[in-house]
DNA sequence: TGTAAGTTAGTTAATAATAACTAACTTTGA
DNA sequence: TCAAAGTTAGTTATTATTAACTAACTTACA
């Protein structure tokens, strides 16, 4: 389990990445933001890499929770996808700094250990999304003239860019509200 | 105009970013790769920021060329979009390091000057893409039940994720070939 | 036309700033 | 009272950049 301080460090680290990019995440900035000295950080994490790993672990748990919840859901495929979208929008609305992590492939580029963890998360989510779409196709809810694999790219790509635009606008509008409307267009595109 | 050496520096810088991310772009790495001393870099660029600006300028010219060429094209809207896709795929096939720059929002995060330049490029491209789609809608080539703005997000988001996946696979397949097939699915989705 | 002056593109050595991290000491609270 | 969590004052490595200098050219003009 994590201590309160560890959770605080991860939260502040996420904010730093979100605001200034990965180059903004330094032990100095971290300690300044929290209000303790630099060495005090090392009382809670062995190294900076350990902090990054903890961030990815947090992200992994979070998205896997969202994705896997849909698998065991009784709803139809499109409802599942809608849930998936809206759950993401809700998460990002509460913790905008998480948006940076969804694009973390560009951020965590040094340590092989980090790259491996990211790849895992992406592969898992991709598999779940594709399997939901496939089920919807077998079900005649979702159009079958396009391979599930490709539909998955279109759906996920749209989600990503939509969120990215929100981030780029400086979170200037209500993501959950606008995202709900946007999913209506995604639905039109994938439905049978 | 740029000298041969300046072009070389930009090219090597792109490769460094592509291989190691923005953290891999240091004057030391740059000079080592080229085979000159670190201070020699400063005979060709005033500062590191100037190198980054030159990269973005290069990227801007490149994409604006691709996008604006389509505007003055006589083809119908969907053919224009196909051109747009395939031209991008061709560019990335020849210069895979350019893929990193398409996601440069995550990379160039420090200097306000860089952020401004990126925002410009994105805004311009977005406008052109949306206007092509709008023309296609007025033309009854492209479905009109979805706003051009939203179709633009779906089309661009799909393109981005498709390219990202190719990068993530370590450029292990032929982007132009697979991309041509992928555009067939995009066509199915947007056509009337 | 040949030389003086200027330019280009490089060198080595040194700079200040910042990075992650550590050793040794002090405070604090159950 | 003792261990967890903090401090100060350092370390080493790396960053971008500058200073001082040089070899090899090109240009201008007496």
CSV table of C-alpha atoms (C1' of nucleotides) in Angstrom, one decimal:
chain,number,residue,atom,x,y,z
A,1,UNK,CA,0.0,0.0,0.0
A,2,UNK,CA,0.9,3.6,-0.4
A,3,UNK,CA,1.3,6.2,2.3
A,4,UNK,CA,-0.4,9.5,2.2
A,5,UNK,CA,2.9,11.2,1.3
A,6,UNK,CA,3.5,8.8,-1.6
A,7,UNK,CA,0.1,9.5,-3.0
A,8,UNK,CA,0.8,13.2,-2.7
A,9,UNK,CA,4.1,12.9,-4.5
A,10,UNK,CA,2.4,11.0,-7.3
A,11,UNK,CA,-0.4,13.5,-7.6
A,12,UNK,CA,2.0,16.5,-7.7
A,13,UNK,CA,4.2,14.7,-10.2
A,14,UNK,CA,1.2,14.2,-12.4
A,15,UNK,CA,0.4,17.9,-12.2
A,16,UNK,CA,4.0,18.8,-13.1
A,17,UNK,CA,4.0,16.5,-16.1
A,18,UNK,CA,0.6,17.9,-17.1
A,19,UNK,CA,1.7,21.5,-16.8
A,20,UNK,CA,5.3,21.5,-18.0
A,21,UNK,CA,5.8,18.1,-19.7
A,22,UNK,CA,8.2,15.4,-18.6
A,23,UNK,CA,11.0,18.0,-18.4
A,24,UNK,CA,9.1,19.8,-15.7
A,25,UNK,CA,9.2,16.7,-13.4
A,26,UNK,CA,12.3,17.2,-11.3
A,27,UNK,CA,12.9,16.4,-7.7
A,28,UNK,CA,13.5,20.1,-7.1
A,29,UNK,CA,10.1,21.1,-8.5
A,30,UNK,CA,8.4,18.2,-6.8
A,31,UNK,CA,9.8,19.1,-3.4
A,32,UNK,CA,9.2,22.8,-3.8
A,33,UNK,CA,5.6,22.1,-4.8
A,34,UNK,CA,5.0,19.9,-1.8
A,35,UNK,CA,6.9,22.1,0.6
A,36,UNK,CA,9.6,19.7,1.8
A,37,UNK,CA,13.3,19.5,0.9
A,38,UNK,CA,14.6,17.4,-2.0
A,39,UNK,CA,16.2,14.6,0.1
A,40,UNK,CA,12.8,14.2,1.9
A,41,UNK,CA,11.4,12.9,-1.4
A,42,UNK,CA,13.9,10.0,-1.1
A,43,UNK,CA,12.3,9.0,2.2
A,44,UNK,CA,9.3,8.0,0.2
A,45,UNK,CA,10.7,6.7,-3.1
A,46,UNK,CA,14.0,5.1,-3.8
A,47,UNK,CA,14.6,7.0,-7.0
A,48,UNK,CA,12.9,9.2,-9.6
A,49,UNK,CA,12.3,6.1,-11.8
A,50,UNK,CA,10.4,4.6,-9.0
A,51,UNK,CA,8.1,7.6,-9.0
A,52,UNK,CA,7.5,7.2,-12.7
A,53,UNK,CA,6.8,3.5,-12.3
A,54,UNK,CA,4.3,4.3,-9.5
A,55,UNK,CA,2.6,6.9,-11.9
A,56,UNK,CA,2.3,4.2,-14.6
A,57,UNK,CA,1.0,1.7,-12.1
A,58,UNK,CA,-1.7,4.2,-11.0
A,59,UNK,CA,-2.6,4.8,-14.6
A,60,UNK,CA,-2.7,1.1,-15.4
A,61,UNK,CA,-5.0,0.3,-12.5
A,62,UNK,CA,-7.2,3.1,-13.4
A,63,UNK,CA,-7.7,2.3,-17.1
A,64,UNK,CA,-7.9,-1.4,-16.5
A,65,UNK,CA,-10.6,-0.8,-14.1
A,66,UNK,CA,-12.6,1.2,-16.7
A,67,UNK,CA,-12.0,-1.3,-19.5
A,68,UNK,CA,-12.5,-4.5,-17.6
A,69,UNK,CA,-15.7,-3.2,-15.9
A,70,UNK,CA,-17.2,-3.1,-19.4
A,71,UNK,CA,-16.3,-6.7,-20.2
A,72,UNK,CA,-18.4,-8.1,-17.3
A,73,UNK,CA,-21.1,-5.6,-18.1
A,74,UNK,CA,-24.5,-7.0,-19.3
A,75,UNK,CA,-25.2,-4.1,-21.6
A,76,UNK,CA,-25.0,-4.3,-25.4
A,77,UNK,CA,-21.8,-3.4,-27.2
A,78,UNK,CA,-22.6,0.2,-28.1
A,79,UNK,CA,-23.7,0.9,-24.5
A,80,UNK,CA,-20.4,-0.6,-23.4
A,81,UNK,CA,-18.5,1.7,-25.7
A,82,UNK,CA,-20.5,4.7,-24.5
A,83,UNK,CA,-19.6,3.8,-20.9
A,84,UNK,CA,-16.0,3.4,-21.9
A,85,UNK,CA,-16.0,6.9,-23.4
A,86,UNK,CA,-17.9,8.6,-20.6
A,87,UNK,CA,-15.9,6.9,-17.9
A,88,UNK,CA,-12.7,8.3,-19.5
A,89,UNK,CA,-14.2,11.7,-19.9
A,90,UNK,CA,-15.2,11.6,-16.2
A,91,UNK,CA,-11.7,10.5,-15.1
A,92,UNK,CA,-10.1,13.3,-17.1
A,93,UNK,CA,-12.5,15.9,-15.8
A,94,UNK,CA,-11.7,15.1,-12.2
A,95,UNK,CA,-7.9,14.6,-12.9
A,96,UNK,CA,-7.0,16.6,-16.0
A,97,UNK,CA,-3.3,15.7,-15.4
A,98,UNK,CA,-4.2,12.1,-16.4
A,99,UNK,CA,-4.6,13.3,-19.9
A,100,UNK,CA,-0.8,13.5,-20.2
A,101,UNK,CA,-0.5,9.9,-19.2
A,102,UNK,CA,-2.9,8.7,-21.9
A,103,UNK,CA,-0.2,10.0,-24.3
A,104,UNK,CA,2.6,8.7,-22.2
A,105,UNK,CA,4.3,6.9,-25.1
A,106,UNK,CA,5.9,10.3,-25.9
A,107,UNK,CA,6.7,11.0,-22.2
A,108,UNK,CA,8.2,7.9,-20.8
A,109,UNK,CA,10.8,7.2,-23.4
A,110,UNK,CA,14.0,6.5,-21.6
A,111,UNK,CA,13.7,3.5,-19.3
A,112,UNK,CA,13.0,0.2,-21.0
A,113,UNK,CA,11.0,-0.8,-17.9
A,114,UNK,CA,8.6,2.1,-18.4
A,115,UNK,CA,8.2,1.4,-22.1
A,116,UNK,CA,7.4,-2.2,-21.3
A,117,UNK,CA,4.7,-1.2,-18.8
A,118,UNK,CA,3.1,1.3,-21.3
A,119,UNK,CA,3.1,-1.3,-24.0
A,120,UNK,CA,1.3,-3.7,-21.7
A,121,UNK,CA,-1.5,-1.2,-20.9
A,122,UNK,CA,-2.0,-0.2,-24.5
A,123,UNK,CA,-2.1,-3.8,-25.7
A,124,UNK,CA,-4.6,-4.9,-23.0
A,125,UNK,CA,-6.9,-2.0,-23.7
A,126,UNK,CA,-6.7,-2.5,-27.4
A,127,UNK,CA,-7.7,-6.2,-27.0
A,128,UNK,CA,-10.7,-5.3,-24.8
A,129,UNK,CA,-11.9,-2.6,-27.1
A,130,UNK,CA,-11.6,-4.9,-30.2
A,131,UNK,CA,-13.4,-7.7,-28.5
A,132,UNK,CA,-16.3,-5.5,-27.5
A,133,UNK,CA,-16.6,-4.3,-31.1
A,134,UNK,CA,-16.4,-7.9,-32.4
A,135,UNK,CA,-19.2,-9.0,-30.0
A,136,UNK,CA,-21.3,-6.1,-31.3
A,137,UNK,CA,-20.7,-7.2,-34.9
A,138,UNK,CA,-21.7,-10.8,-34.1
A,139,UNK,CA,-24.7,-9.3,-32.5
A,140,UNK,CA,-25.7,-7.1,-35.5
A,141,UNK,CA,-25.5,-4.0,-33.4
A,142,UNK,CA,-22.3,-2.7,-35.1
A,143,UNK,CA,-21.6,-2.6,-38.8
A,144,UNK,CA,-19.7,-5.6,-40.2
A,145,UNK,CA,-18.4,-4.1,-43.4
A,146,UNK,CA,-15.3,-2.9,-41.5
A,147,UNK,CA,-12.9,-5.1,-39.5
A,148,UNK,CA,-13.2,-4.8,-35.7
A,149,UNK,CA,-9.4,-4.1,-35.7
A,150,UNK,CA,-9.9,-1.0,-37.9
A,151,UNK,CA,-13.0,0.2,-36.2
A,152,UNK,CA,-11.1,0.0,-33.0
A,153,UNK,CA,-8.4,2.4,-34.4
A,154,UNK,CA,-11.1,4.8,-35.5
A,155,UNK,CA,-12.9,4.7,-32.2
A,156,UNK,CA,-9.8,5.0,-30.0
A,157,UNK,CA,-8.2,7.5,-32.3
A,158,UNK,CA,-11.2,9.7,-32.2
A,159,UNK,CA,-11.4,9.5,-28.4
A,160,UNK,CA,-7.7,10.4,-28.1
A,161,UNK,CA,-7.9,13.4,-30.4
A,162,UNK,CA,-11.1,14.6,-28.8
A,163,UNK,CA,-9.4,14.6,-25.4
A,164,UNK,CA,-6.2,16.1,-26.8
A,165,UNK,CA,-8.2,19.0,-28.2
A,166,UNK,CA,-9.8,19.6,-24.8
A,167,UNK,CA,-6.3,19.7,-23.2
A,168,UNK,CA,-5.1,22.0,-25.9
A,169,UNK,CA,-7.9,24.4,-25.2
A,170,UNK,CA,-6.6,24.6,-21.7
A,171,UNK,CA,-9.6,22.5,-20.4
A,172,UNK,CA,-11.8,25.5,-21.3
A,173,UNK,CA,-15.0,23.6,-21.7
A,174,UNK,CA,-16.9,20.8,-20.0
A,175,UNK,CA,-15.4,17.6,-21.3
A,176,UNK,CA,-18.1,15.3,-20.0
A,177,UNK,CA,-20.9,17.4,-21.6
A,178,UNK,CA,-19.2,17.9,-24.9
A,179,UNK,CA,-17.9,14.3,-24.9
A,180,UNK,CA,-21.5,13.0,-24.5
A,181,UNK,CA,-22.5,14.9,-27.6
A,182,UNK,CA,-19.4,13.7,-29.5
A,183,UNK,CA,-20.2,10.1,-28.7
A,184,UNK,CA,-23.5,10.5,-30.5
A,185,UNK,CA,-21.4,11.0,-33.7
A,186,UNK,CA,-19.2,8.0,-33.0
A,187,UNK,CA,-22.4,6.0,-32.5
A,188,UNK,CA,-23.7,7.0,-35.9
A,189,UNK,CA,-20.5,5.9,-37.5
A,190,UNK,CA,-20.2,2.5,-36.0
A,191,UNK,CA,-23.9,1.4,-35.7
A,192,UNK,CA,-25.3,-1.2,-38.1
B,1,UNK,CA,18.1,29.7,-46.9
B,2,UNK,CA,19.7,26.9,-45.0
B,3,UNK,CA,23.3,25.7,-45.4
B,4,UNK,CA,24.1,22.0,-45.9
B,5,UNK,CA,25.3,21.8,-42.3
B,6,UNK,CA,22.1,23.4,-40.9
B,7,UNK,CA,20.1,20.8,-42.9
B,8,UNK,CA,22.3,18.1,-41.5
B,9,UNK,CA,21.8,19.3,-37.9
B,10,UNK,CA,18.0,19.4,-38.3
B,11,UNK,CA,18.0,15.9,-39.8
B,12,UNK,CA,20.1,14.5,-37.1
B,13,UNK,CA,18.0,16.3,-34.4
B,14,UNK,CA,14.9,14.8,-35.9
B,15,UNK,CA,16.4,11.3,-35.7
B,16,UNK,CA,17.5,11.9,-32.1
B,17,UNK,CA,14.0,13.0,-31.1
B,18,UNK,CA,12.5,10.0,-33.0
B,19,UNK,CA,14.8,7.5,-31.3
B,20,UNK,CA,15.1,8.8,-27.8
B,21,UNK,CA,12.4,11.4,-27.4
B,22,UNK,CA,13.0,15.1,-26.7
B,23,UNK,CA,15.3,14.2,-23.8
B,24,UNK,CA,17.7,12.6,-26.3
B,25,UNK,CA,18.1,15.9,-28.1
B,26,UNK,CA,21.2,17.4,-26.5
B,27,UNK,CA,24.0,19.4,-28.1
B,28,UNK,CA,26.3,16.7,-27.0
B,29,UNK,CA,24.4,13.9,-28.8
B,30,UNK,CA,23.9,16.1,-31.8
B,31,UNK,CA,27.6,16.9,-32.2
B,32,UNK,CA,28.7,13.3,-31.5
B,33,UNK,CA,26.3,12.0,-34.1
B,34,UNK,CA,27.5,14.6,-36.7
B,35,UNK,CA,31.1,14.2,-35.8
B,36,UNK,CA,32.0,17.7,-34.8
B,37,UNK,CA,32.6,19.4,-31.4
B,38,UNK,CA,29.7,20.8,-29.3
B,39,UNK,CA,30.7,24.5,-29.8
B,40,UNK,CA,30.8,23.9,-33.6
B,41,UNK,CA,27.0,23.5,-33.5
B,42,UNK,CA,26.8,27.2,-32.4
B,43,UNK,CA,28.5,28.2,-35.7
B,44,UNK,CA,25.3,27.2,-37.4
B,45,UNK,CA,22.5,27.9,-34.9
B,46,UNK,CA,22.5,30.6,-32.2
B,47,UNK,CA,20.9,28.3,-29.6
B,48,UNK,CA,19.2,25.0,-29.0
B,49,UNK,CA,15.8,26.7,-29.2
B,50,UNK,CA,16.7,28.0,-32.6
B,51,UNK,CA,17.3,24.4,-33.7
B,52,UNK,CA,13.8,23.4,-32.4
B,53,UNK,CA,12.3,26.4,-34.2
B,54,UNK,CA,13.9,25.3,-37.4
B,55,UNK,CA,12.5,21.8,-37.0
B,56,UNK,CA,9.0,23.1,-36.5
B,57,UNK,CA,9.4,25.5,-39.5
B,58,UNK,CA,10.5,22.5,-41.6
B,59,UNK,CA,7.5,20.5,-40.3
B,60,UNK,CA,5.1,23.4,-40.9
B,61,UNK,CA,6.3,23.9,-44.5
B,62,UNK,CA,6.0,20.2,-45.1
B,63,UNK,CA,2.4,19.7,-43.9
B,64,UNK,CA,1.2,23.0,-45.2
B,65,UNK,CA,2.4,21.9,-48.6
B,66,UNK,CA,0.5,18.6,-48.3
B,67,UNK,CA,-2.7,20.3,-47.0
B,68,UNK,CA,-2.7,23.3,-49.3
B,69,UNK,CA,-2.0,21.2,-52.4
B,70,UNK,CA,-5.4,19.6,-51.8
B,71,UNK,CA,-7.3,22.8,-51.6
B,72,UNK,CA,-6.3,23.8,-55.1
B,73,UNK,CA,-7.0,20.3,-56.3
B,74,UNK,CA,-9.8,19.7,-58.8
B,75,UNK,CA,-10.6,16.2,-57.4
B,76,UNK,CA,-13.7,15.6,-55.3
B,77,UNK,CA,-13.6,15.8,-51.5
B,78,UNK,CA,-13.0,12.1,-50.8
B,79,UNK,CA,-10.2,11.9,-53.4
B,80,UNK,CA,-8.7,14.9,-51.7
B,81,UNK,CA,-8.8,13.2,-48.3
B,82,UNK,CA,-7.3,10.1,-49.8
B,83,UNK,CA,-4.5,12.2,-51.2
B,84,UNK,CA,-4.0,13.8,-47.8
B,85,UNK,CA,-3.7,10.5,-46.1
B,86,UNK,CA,-1.4,8.9,-48.6
B,87,UNK,CA,0.8,11.9,-48.9
B,88,UNK,CA,1.3,11.8,-45.1
B,89,UNK,CA,2.0,8.1,-45.2
B,90,UNK,CA,4.5,8.6,-48.0
B,91,UNK,CA,6.3,11.4,-46.0
B,92,UNK,CA,6.5,9.2,-42.9
B,93,UNK,CA,7.7,6.2,-44.8
B,94,UNK,CA,10.6,8.2,-46.2
B,95,UNK,CA,11.3,10.1,-43.0
B,96,UNK,CA,10.0,8.1,-40.1
B,97,UNK,CA,11.5,10.6,-37.7
B,98,UNK,CA,8.8,13.0,-38.8
B,99,UNK,CA,6.2,10.9,-37.0
B,100,UNK,CA,7.5,12.3,-33.7
B,101,UNK,CA,6.9,15.8,-34.9
B,102,UNK,CA,3.2,15.1,-35.7
B,103,UNK,CA,2.8,14.5,-32.0
B,104,UNK,CA,5.0,17.5,-31.2
B,105,UNK,CA,2.5,18.9,-28.8
B,106,UNK,CA,3.8,16.5,-26.2
B,107,UNK,CA,7.4,17.2,-27.2
B,108,UNK,CA,7.9,20.9,-27.4
B,109,UNK,CA,6.4,21.9,-24.1
B,110,UNK,CA,8.8,24.5,-22.7
B,111,UNK,CA,9.2,27.5,-24.9
B,112,UNK,CA,6.1,29.6,-25.5
B,113,UNK,CA,7.4,30.4,-28.9
B,114,UNK,CA,7.4,26.8,-29.8
B,115,UNK,CA,3.9,26.2,-28.5
B,116,UNK,CA,2.7,29.1,-30.5
B,117,UNK,CA,4.2,27.7,-33.7
B,118,UNK,CA,2.6,24.3,-33.1
B,119,UNK,CA,-0.8,25.8,-32.4
B,120,UNK,CA,-0.6,27.6,-35.7
B,121,UNK,CA,0.2,24.5,-37.7
B,122,UNK,CA,-2.6,22.5,-36.0
B,123,UNK,CA,-5.2,25.2,-36.4
B,124,UNK,CA,-4.3,25.7,-40.1
B,125,UNK,CA,-4.5,22.0,-40.9
B,126,UNK,CA,-7.7,21.6,-38.9
B,127,UNK,CA,-9.3,24.4,-40.9
B,128,UNK,CA,-8.3,22.9,-44.2
B,129,UNK,CA,-9.5,19.5,-43.3
B,130,UNK,CA,-12.8,20.7,-42.1
B,131,UNK,CA,-13.3,22.8,-45.2
B,132,UNK,CA,-12.6,19.9,-47.5
B,133,UNK,CA,-15.2,17.8,-45.5
B,134,UNK,CA,-17.7,20.6,-45.6
B,135,UNK,CA,-17.3,21.0,-49.4
B,136,UNK,CA,-17.9,17.2,-49.7
B,137,UNK,CA,-21.0,17.5,-47.6
B,138,UNK,CA,-22.4,20.3,-49.8
B,139,UNK,CA,-21.6,18.1,-52.7
B,140,UNK,CA,-23.5,15.1,-51.3
B,141,UNK,CA,-20.3,13.0,-51.5
B,142,UNK,CA,-19.9,12.9,-47.7
B,143,UNK,CA,-22.6,12.1,-45.1
B,144,UNK,CA,-24.3,15.2,-43.7
B,145,UNK,CA,-25.7,13.7,-40.6
B,146,UNK,CA,-22.5,14.5,-38.7
B,147,UNK,CA,-21.0,17.9,-38.4
B,148,UNK,CA,-17.9,18.6,-40.4
B,149,UNK,CA,-16.1,19.6,-37.3
B,150,UNK,CA,-16.7,16.2,-35.7
B,151,UNK,CA,-16.0,14.2,-38.8
B,152,UNK,CA,-12.7,16.1,-38.9
B,153,UNK,CA,-11.8,14.9,-35.4
B,154,UNK,CA,-12.7,11.3,-36.4
B,155,UNK,CA,-10.7,11.4,-39.6
B,156,UNK,CA,-7.6,13.1,-38.1
B,157,UNK,CA,-7.8,11.1,-34.9
B,158,UNK,CA,-7.8,7.8,-36.9
B,159,UNK,CA,-4.9,9.0,-39.1
B,160,UNK,CA,-2.9,9.9,-36.0
B,161,UNK,CA,-3.5,6.7,-34.2
B,162,UNK,CA,-2.8,4.6,-37.3
B,163,UNK,CA,0.5,6.2,-37.7
B,164,UNK,CA,1.3,6.0,-34.0
B,165,UNK,CA,0.7,2.3,-34.1
B,166,UNK,CA,3.1,1.9,-37.0
B,167,UNK,CA,5.7,3.8,-35.0
B,168,UNK,CA,5.0,1.7,-31.9
B,169,UNK,CA,5.5,-1.5,-34.0
B,170,UNK,CA,9.0,-0.1,-34.8
B,171,UNK,CA,8.0,0.7,-38.3
B,172,UNK,CA,7.8,-3.1,-38.9
B,173,UNK,CA,5.3,-3.0,-41.8
B,174,UNK,CA,4.8,-1.0,-45.0
B,175,UNK,CA,2.9,2.1,-43.9
B,176,UNK,CA,1.9,3.2,-47.4
B,177,UNK,CA,0.5,-0.2,-48.3
B,178,UNK,CA,-1.4,-0.8,-45.1
B,179,UNK,CA,-2.4,2.8,-45.0
B,180,UNK,CA,-4.0,2.5,-48.4
B,181,UNK,CA,-6.1,-0.3,-47.1
B,182,UNK,CA,-7.0,1.6,-43.9
B,183,UNK,CA,-8.2,4.5,-45.9
B,184,UNK,CA,-10.8,2.2,-47.5
B,185,UNK,CA,-12.4,1.8,-44.1
B,186,UNK,CA,-12.3,5.6,-43.5
B,187,UNK,CA,-13.9,6.1,-46.9
B,188,UNK,CA,-16.7,3.7,-45.9
B,189,UNK,CA,-17.3,5.7,-42.8
B,190,UNK,CA,-17.5,9.1,-44.2
B,191,UNK,CA,-19.2,8.6,-47.6
B,192,UNK,CA,-22.8,9.4,-48.2
C,1,DT,C1',48.3,39.6,-59.6
C,2,DG,C1',49.8,38.9,-55.1
C,3,DT,C1',49.0,40.1,-50.5
C,4,DA,C1',46.3,42.0,-46.7
C,5,DA,C1',42.1,41.6,-44.6
C,6,DG,C1',38.1,39.1,-43.7
C,7,DT,C1',35.2,34.9,-43.3
C,8,DT,C1',33.9,30.2,-42.3
C,9,DA,C1',34.0,26.4,-39.6
C,10,DG,C1',36.3,24.1,-36.7
C,11,DT,C1',39.2,23.2,-32.2
C,12,DT,C1',40.2,22.9,-26.7
C,13,DA,C1',39.2,24.6,-22.3
C,14,DA,C1',36.3,26.6,-19.2
C,15,DT,C1',31.8,28.4,-17.6
C,16,DA,C1',27.4,28.7,-14.7
C,17,DA,C1',23.3,26.2,-13.9
C,18,DT,C1',20.9,22.3,-12.9
C,19,DA,C1',20.2,17.3,-12.6
C,20,DA,C1',19.7,13.2,-9.3
C,21,DC,C1',21.3,11.7,-5.4
C,22,DT,C1',23.8,11.0,-0.5
C,23,DA,C1',25.8,11.5,4.3
C,24,DA,C1',25.1,13.1,8.6
C,25,DC,C1',22.5,15.4,11.7
C,26,DT,C1',17.7,17.0,13.9
C,27,DT,C1',12.9,17.0,14.9
C,28,DT,C1',8.6,14.8,16.0
C,29,DG,C1',4.9,11.9,17.4
C,30,DA,C1',2.7,7.3,18.8
D,1,DT,C1',12.2,6.4,23.3
D,2,DC,C1',13.0,5.2,18.9
D,3,DA,C1',11.9,5.1,14.2
D,4,DA,C1',9.9,7.8,10.6
D,5,DA,C1',10.4,12.0,8.3
D,6,DG,C1',12.5,15.9,8.1
D,7,DT,C1',16.8,19.1,7.6
D,8,DT,C1',21.5,21.2,5.8
D,9,DA,C1',25.2,20.8,3.1
D,10,DG,C1',27.3,18.6,0.3
D,11,DT,C1',28.5,15.1,-4.1
D,12,DT,C1',29.0,13.9,-9.1
D,13,DA,C1',27.4,14.2,-13.7
D,14,DT,C1',25.4,16.6,-17.3
D,15,DT,C1',23.4,20.6,-19.4
D,16,DA,C1',23.8,24.7,-22.7
D,17,DT,C1',26.8,28.1,-23.7
D,18,DT,C1',31.2,31.1,-24.0
D,19,DA,C1',36.1,32.3,-24.5
D,20,DA,C1',40.1,32.1,-27.0
D,21,DC,C1',42.3,30.5,-30.6
D,22,DT,C1',43.4,28.4,-35.5
D,23,DA,C1',43.5,26.4,-40.2
D,24,DA,C1',41.8,27.0,-44.6
D,25,DC,C1',39.3,29.4,-47.6
D,26,DT,C1',37.7,33.9,-50.2
D,27,DT,C1',37.6,38.7,-51.3
D,28,DA,C1',39.2,43.4,-52.3
D,29,DC,C1',42.3,46.3,-54.1
D,30,DA,C1',47.4,48.8,-54.8
